[in-house]
GROMACS .gro file of C-alpha atoms in nm:
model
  128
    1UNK     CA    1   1.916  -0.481   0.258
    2UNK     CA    2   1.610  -0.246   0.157
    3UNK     CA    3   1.337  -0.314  -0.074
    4UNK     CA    4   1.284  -0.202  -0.395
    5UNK     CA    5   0.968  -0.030  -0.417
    6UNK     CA    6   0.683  -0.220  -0.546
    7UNK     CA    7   0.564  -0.208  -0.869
    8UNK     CA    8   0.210  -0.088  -1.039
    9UNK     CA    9   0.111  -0.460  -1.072
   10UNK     CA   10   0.248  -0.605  -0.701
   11UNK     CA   11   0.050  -0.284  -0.607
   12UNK     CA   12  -0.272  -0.418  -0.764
   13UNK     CA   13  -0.189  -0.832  -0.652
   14UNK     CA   14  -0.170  -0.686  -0.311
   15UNK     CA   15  -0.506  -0.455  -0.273
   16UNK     CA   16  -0.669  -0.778  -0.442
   17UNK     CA   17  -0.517  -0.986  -0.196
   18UNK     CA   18  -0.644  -0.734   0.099
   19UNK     CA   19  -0.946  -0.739  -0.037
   20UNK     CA   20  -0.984  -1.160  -0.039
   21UNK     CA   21  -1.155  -1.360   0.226
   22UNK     CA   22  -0.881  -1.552   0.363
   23UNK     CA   23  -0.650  -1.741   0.125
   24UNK     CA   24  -0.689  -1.762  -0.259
   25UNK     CA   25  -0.545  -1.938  -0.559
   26UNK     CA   26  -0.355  -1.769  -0.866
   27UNK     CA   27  -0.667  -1.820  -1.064
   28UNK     CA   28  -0.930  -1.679  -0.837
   29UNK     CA   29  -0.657  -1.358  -0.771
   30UNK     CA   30  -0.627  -1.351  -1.148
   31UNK     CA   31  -0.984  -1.270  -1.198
   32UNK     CA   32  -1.009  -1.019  -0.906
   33UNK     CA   33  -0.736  -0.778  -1.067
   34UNK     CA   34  -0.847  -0.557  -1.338
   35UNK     CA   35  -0.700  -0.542  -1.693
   36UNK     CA   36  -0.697  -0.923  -1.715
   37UNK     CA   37  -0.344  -0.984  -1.657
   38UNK     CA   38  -0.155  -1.357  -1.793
   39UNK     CA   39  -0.211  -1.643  -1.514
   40UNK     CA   40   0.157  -1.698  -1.512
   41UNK     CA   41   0.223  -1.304  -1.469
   42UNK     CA   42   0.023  -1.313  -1.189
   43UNK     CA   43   0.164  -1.624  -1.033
   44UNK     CA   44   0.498  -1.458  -1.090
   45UNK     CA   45   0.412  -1.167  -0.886
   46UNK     CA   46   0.338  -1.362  -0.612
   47UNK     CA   47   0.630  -1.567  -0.603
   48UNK     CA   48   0.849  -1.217  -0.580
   49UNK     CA   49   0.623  -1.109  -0.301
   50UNK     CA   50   0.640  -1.433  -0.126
   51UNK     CA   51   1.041  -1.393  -0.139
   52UNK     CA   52   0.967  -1.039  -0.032
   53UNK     CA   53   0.764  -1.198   0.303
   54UNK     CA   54   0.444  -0.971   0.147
   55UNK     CA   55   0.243  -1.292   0.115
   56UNK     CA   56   0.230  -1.632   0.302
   57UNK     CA   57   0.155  -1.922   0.063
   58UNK     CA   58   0.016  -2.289   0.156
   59UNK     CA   59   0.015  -2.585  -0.066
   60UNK     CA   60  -0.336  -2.752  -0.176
   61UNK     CA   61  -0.263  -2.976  -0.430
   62UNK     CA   62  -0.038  -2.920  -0.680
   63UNK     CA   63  -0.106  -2.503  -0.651
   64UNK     CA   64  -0.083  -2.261  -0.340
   65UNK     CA   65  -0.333  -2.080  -0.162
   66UNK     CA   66  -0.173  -1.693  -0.124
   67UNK     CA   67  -0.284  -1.459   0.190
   68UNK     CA   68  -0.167  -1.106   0.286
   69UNK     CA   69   0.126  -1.127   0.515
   70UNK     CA   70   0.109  -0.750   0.632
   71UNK     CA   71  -0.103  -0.466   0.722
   72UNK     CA   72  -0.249  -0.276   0.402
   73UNK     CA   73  -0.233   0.037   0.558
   74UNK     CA   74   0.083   0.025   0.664
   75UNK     CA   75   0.157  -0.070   0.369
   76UNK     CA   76   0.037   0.149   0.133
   77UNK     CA   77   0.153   0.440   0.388
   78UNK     CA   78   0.523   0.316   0.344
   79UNK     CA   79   0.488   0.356  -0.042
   80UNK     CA   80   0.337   0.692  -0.016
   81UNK     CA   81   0.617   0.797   0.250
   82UNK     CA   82   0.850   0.693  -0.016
   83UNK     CA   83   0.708   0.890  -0.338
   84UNK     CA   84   0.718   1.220  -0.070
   85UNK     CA   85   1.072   1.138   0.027
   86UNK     CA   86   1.180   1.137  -0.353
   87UNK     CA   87   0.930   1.455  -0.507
   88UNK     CA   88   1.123   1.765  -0.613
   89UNK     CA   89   0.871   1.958  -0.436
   90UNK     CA   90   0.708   1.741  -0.084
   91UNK     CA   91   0.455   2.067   0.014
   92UNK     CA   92   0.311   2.042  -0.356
   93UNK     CA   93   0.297   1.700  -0.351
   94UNK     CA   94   0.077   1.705   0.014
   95UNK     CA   95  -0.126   2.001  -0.117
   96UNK     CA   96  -0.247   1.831  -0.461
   97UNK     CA   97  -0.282   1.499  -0.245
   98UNK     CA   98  -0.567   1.725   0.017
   99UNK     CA   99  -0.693   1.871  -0.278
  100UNK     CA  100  -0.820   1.560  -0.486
  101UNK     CA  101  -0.964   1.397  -0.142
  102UNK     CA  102  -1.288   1.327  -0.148
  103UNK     CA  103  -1.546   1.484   0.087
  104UNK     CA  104  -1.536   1.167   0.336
  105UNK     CA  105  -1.165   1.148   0.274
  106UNK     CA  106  -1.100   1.514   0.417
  107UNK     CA  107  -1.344   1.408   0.674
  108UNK     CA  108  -1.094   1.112   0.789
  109UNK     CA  109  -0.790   1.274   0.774
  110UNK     CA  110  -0.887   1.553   0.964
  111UNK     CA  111  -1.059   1.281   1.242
  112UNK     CA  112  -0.703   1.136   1.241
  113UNK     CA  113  -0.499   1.446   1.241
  114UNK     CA  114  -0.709   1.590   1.550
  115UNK     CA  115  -0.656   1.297   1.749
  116UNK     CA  116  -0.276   1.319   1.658
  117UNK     CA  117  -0.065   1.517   1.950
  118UNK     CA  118  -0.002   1.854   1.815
  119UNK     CA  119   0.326   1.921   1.740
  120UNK     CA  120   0.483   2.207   1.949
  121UNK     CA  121   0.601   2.541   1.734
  122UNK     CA  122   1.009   2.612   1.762
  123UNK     CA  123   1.018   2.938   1.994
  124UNK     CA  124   1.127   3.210   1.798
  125UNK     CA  125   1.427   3.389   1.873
  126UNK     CA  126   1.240   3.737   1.966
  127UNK     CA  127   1.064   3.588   2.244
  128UNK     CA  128   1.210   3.665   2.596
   0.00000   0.00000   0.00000
């Protein structure tokens, strides 16, 4: 069965849970996500995220302590993957992505694309 793709505010619950140190409560997550969303909003987006095995959840008292259950990255690299896969126009997409990288940005992904194994060229059909 495959995943819908998250929404705007599972996004947000789950950078705010990447950024935590270790577990946190509803309340604490609350305030750490911009735009002040409800308590019970927020608590509601990390029930669907536990069900989605995004989070792992602990009892203390009568609330639960929430923690990332998966890489960031990865992550966030599946959910741009998936808005490439579905754009009218993927080159455009990559080319407006490079452009509005910052200076350190570029930096990294060029670090990271370097160290990447080059991809070999298809021979073309005039060559002997």
């Amino acid at each position: 069965m495959s995943r819908r793709p998250l929404g705007q505010l599972e996004a947000e619950v789950l950078a705010a849970l990447a950024a935590a140190d270790g577990t946190v409560s509803t309340a604490d997550l609350r305030a750490r996500i911009p735009g002040d969303p409800a308590y019970t909003t927020v608590n509601t987006i990390l029930f669907r995220l536990h069900a989605k095995d995004l989070v792992t959840r602990s009892r203390a008292g009568r609330h639960y302590l929430y923690e990332l259950a998966v890489d960031e990255s990865r992550l966030v690299a599946d959910r741009m993957r998936d808005h490439l896969r579905h754009a009218s126009d993927p080159p455009g997409v990559l080319s407006r992505f490079v452009q509005d990288l910052t200076a350190d940005e570029e930096h990294a992904l060029r670090e990271i694309l370097n160290r990447s194994a080059p991809v070999p060229l298809p021979e073309s059909e005039d060559e002997p």
